PDB file of C-alpha atoms in Angstrom:
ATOM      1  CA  UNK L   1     -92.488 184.568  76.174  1.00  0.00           C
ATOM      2  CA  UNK L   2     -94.439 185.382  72.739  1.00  0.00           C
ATOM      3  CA  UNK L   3     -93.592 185.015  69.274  1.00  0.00           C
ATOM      4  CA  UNK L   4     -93.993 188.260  67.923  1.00  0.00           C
ATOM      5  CA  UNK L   5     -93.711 188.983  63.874  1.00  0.00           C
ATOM      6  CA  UNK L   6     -91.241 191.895  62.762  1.00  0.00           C
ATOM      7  CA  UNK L   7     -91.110 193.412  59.228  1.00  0.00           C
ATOM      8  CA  UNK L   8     -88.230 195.443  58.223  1.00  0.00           C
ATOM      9  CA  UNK L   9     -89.602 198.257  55.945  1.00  0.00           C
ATOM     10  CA  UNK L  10     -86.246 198.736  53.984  1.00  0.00           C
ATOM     11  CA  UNK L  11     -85.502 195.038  52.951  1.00  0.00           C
ATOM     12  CA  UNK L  12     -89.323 194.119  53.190  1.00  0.00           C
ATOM     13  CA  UNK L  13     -88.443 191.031  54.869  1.00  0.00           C
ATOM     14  CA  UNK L  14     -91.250 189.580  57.268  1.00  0.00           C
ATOM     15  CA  UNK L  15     -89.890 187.186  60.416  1.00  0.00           C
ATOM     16  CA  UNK L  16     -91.136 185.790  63.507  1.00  0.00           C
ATOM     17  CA  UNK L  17     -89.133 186.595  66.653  1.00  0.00           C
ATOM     18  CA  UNK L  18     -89.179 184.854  70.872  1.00  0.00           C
ATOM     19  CA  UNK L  19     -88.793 187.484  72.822  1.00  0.00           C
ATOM     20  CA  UNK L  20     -89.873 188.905  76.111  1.00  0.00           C
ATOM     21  CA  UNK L  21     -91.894 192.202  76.125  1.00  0.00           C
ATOM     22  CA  UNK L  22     -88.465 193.974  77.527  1.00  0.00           C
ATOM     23  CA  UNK L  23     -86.552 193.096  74.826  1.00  0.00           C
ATOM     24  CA  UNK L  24     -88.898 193.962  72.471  1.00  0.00           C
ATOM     25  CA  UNK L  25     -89.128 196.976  73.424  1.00  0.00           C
ATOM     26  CA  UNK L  26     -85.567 197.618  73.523  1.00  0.00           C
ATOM     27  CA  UNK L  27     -85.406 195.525  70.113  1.00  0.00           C
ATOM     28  CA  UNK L  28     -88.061 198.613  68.340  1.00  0.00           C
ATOM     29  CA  UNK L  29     -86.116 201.143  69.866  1.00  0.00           C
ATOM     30  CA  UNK L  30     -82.703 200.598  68.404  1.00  0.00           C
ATOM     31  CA  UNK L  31     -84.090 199.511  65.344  1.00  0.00           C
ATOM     32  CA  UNK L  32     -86.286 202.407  63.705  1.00  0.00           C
ATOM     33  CA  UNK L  33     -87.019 200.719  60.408  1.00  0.00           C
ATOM     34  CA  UNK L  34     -88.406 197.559  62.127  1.00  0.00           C
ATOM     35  CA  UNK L  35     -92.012 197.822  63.008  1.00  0.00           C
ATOM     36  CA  UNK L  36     -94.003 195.088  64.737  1.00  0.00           C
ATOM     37  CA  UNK L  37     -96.962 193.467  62.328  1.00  0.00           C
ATOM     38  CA  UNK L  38     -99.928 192.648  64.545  1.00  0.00           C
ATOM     39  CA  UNK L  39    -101.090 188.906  63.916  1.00  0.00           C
ATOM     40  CA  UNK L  40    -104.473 187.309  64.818  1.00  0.00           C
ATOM     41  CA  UNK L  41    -104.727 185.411  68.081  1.00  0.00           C
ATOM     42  CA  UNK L  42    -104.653 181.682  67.569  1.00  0.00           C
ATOM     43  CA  UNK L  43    -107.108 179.784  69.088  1.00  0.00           C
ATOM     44  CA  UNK L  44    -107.191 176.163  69.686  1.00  0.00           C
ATOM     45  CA  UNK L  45    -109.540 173.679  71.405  1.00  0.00           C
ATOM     46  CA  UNK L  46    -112.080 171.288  70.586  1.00  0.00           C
ATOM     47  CA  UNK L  47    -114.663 174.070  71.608  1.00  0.00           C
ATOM     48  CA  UNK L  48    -114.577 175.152  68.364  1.00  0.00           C
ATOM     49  CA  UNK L  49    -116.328 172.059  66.512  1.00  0.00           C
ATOM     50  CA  UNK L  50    -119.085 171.903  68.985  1.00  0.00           C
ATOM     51  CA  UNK L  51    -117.874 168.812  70.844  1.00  0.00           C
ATOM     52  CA  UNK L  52    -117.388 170.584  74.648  1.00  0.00           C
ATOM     53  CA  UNK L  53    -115.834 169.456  77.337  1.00  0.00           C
ATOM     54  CA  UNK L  54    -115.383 165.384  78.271  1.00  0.00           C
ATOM     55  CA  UNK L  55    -116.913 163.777  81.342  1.00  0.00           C
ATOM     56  CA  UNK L  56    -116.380 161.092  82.764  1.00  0.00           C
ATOM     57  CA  UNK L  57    -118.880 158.144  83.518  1.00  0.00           C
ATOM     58  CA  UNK L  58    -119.024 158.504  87.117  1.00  0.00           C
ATOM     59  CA  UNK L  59    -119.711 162.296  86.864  1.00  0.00           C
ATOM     60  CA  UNK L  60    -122.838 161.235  84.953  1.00  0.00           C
ATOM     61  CA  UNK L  61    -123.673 158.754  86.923  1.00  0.00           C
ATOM     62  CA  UNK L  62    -123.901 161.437  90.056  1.00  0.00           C
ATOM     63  CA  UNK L  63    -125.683 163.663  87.982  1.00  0.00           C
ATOM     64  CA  UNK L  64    -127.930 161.090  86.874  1.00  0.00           C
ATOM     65  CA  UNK L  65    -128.388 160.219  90.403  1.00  0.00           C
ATOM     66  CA  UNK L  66    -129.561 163.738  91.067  1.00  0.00           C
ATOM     67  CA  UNK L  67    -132.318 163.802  87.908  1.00  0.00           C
ATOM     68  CA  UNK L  68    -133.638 160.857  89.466  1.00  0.00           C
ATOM     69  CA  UNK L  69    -134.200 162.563  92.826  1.00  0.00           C
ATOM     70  CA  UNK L  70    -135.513 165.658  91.239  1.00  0.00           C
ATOM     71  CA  UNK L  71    -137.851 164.554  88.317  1.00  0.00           C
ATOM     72  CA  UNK L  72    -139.145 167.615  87.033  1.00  0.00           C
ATOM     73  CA  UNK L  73    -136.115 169.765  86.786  1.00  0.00           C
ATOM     74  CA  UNK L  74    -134.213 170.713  83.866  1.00  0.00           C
ATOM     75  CA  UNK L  75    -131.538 168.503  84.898  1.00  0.00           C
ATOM     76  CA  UNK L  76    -133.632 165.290  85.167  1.00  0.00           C
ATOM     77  CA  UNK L  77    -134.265 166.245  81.113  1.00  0.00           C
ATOM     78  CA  UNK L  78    -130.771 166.292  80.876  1.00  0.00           C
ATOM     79  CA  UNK L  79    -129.271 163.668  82.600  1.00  0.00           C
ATOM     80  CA  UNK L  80    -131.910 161.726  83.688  1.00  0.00           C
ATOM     81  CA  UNK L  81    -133.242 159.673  80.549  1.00  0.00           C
ATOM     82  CA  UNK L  82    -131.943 156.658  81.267  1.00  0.00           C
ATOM     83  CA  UNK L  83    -133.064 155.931  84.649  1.00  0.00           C
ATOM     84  CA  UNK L  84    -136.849 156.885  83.305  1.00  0.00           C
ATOM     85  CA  UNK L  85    -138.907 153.607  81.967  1.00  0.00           C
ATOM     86  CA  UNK L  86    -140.874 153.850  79.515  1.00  0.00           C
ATOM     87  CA  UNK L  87    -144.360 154.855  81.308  1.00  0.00           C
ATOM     88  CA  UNK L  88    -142.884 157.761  83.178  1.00  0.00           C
ATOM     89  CA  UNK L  89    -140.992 159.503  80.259  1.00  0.00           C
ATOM     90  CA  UNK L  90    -144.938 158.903  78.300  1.00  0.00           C
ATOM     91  CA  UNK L  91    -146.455 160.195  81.231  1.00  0.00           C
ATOM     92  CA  UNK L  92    -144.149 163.143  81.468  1.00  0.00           C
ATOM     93  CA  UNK L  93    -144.904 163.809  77.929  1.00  0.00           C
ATOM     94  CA  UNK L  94    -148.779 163.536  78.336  1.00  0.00           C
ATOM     95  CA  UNK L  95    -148.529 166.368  81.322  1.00  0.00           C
ATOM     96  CA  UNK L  96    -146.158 168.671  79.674  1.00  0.00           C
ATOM     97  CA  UNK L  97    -148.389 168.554  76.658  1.00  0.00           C
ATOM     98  CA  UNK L  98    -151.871 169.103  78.606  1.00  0.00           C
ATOM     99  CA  UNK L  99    -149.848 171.839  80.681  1.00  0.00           C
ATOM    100  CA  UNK L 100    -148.702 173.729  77.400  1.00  0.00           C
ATOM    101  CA  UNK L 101    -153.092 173.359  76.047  1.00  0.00           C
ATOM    102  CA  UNK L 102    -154.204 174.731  79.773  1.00  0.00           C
ATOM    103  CA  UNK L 103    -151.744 177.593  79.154  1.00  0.00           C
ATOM    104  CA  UNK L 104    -152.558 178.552  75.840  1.00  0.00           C
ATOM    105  CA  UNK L 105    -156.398 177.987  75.863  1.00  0.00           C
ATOM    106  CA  UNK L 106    -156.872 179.189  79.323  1.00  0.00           C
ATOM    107  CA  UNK L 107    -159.191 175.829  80.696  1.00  0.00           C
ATOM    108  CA  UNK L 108    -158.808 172.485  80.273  1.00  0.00           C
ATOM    109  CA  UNK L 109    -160.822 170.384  77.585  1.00  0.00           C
ATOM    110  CA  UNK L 110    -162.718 168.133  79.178  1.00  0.00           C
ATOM    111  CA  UNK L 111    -163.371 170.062  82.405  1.00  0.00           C
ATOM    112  CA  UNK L 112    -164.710 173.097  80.308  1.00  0.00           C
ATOM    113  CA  UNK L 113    -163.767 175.462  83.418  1.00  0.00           C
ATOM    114  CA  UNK L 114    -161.071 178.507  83.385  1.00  0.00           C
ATOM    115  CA  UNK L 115    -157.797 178.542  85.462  1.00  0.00           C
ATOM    116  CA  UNK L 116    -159.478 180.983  87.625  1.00  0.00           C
ATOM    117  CA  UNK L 117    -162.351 178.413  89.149  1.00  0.00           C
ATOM    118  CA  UNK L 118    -160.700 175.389  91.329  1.00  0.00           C
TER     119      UNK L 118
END
């Protein structure tokens, strides 16, 4: 059942009230100088600093099982840091950064040829 917040326009008192919708109704309807004051929702949850939701370790420890088997998806960027050494995450680096030169320039550097000649 909600709390809902009454305010009697004679006395100008304000009070909360536990009721079910029924008796609410019923409540307004006998008393014509009450109205109902509409509050603001309240919302709680730690979704509002940011944090998210908790896992646990051995959900990350599937996922990270996954990024492993799947390297170049977003998950492996994710999830899958820690089971990279050192040489593949520079590696990884190295291509993503030629990839993002071929697609902006339109040929590679040293090769001197567009994407359109193999």
């Amino acid at each position: 059942m909600p709390t809902y917040t009454f305010f009697n326009e004679t006395t100008g008192i304000e009070w909360d009230e536990f009721l079910s919708m029924a008796k609410k109704e019923k409540f307004l309807e006998a008393n014509s100088q009450i109205k109902q004051i509409i509050q603001p929702v309240a919302i709680a949850g730690d979704h509002l600093m940011g944090v998210g939701p908790k896992v646990d370790g051995g959900f990350t420890e599937n996922m990270q099982r996954i990024a492993a088997s799947h390297p170049n998806s977003p998950l492996a960027d994710k999830f899958g840091g820690s089971t990279m050494t050192h040489k593949e995450i520079k590696t990884r680096r190295t291509i993503e950064k030629h990839a993002e030169r071929v697609a902006r320039t339109g040929f590679s550097a040293k090769k001197g040829k567009t994407l359109g000649h193999k």
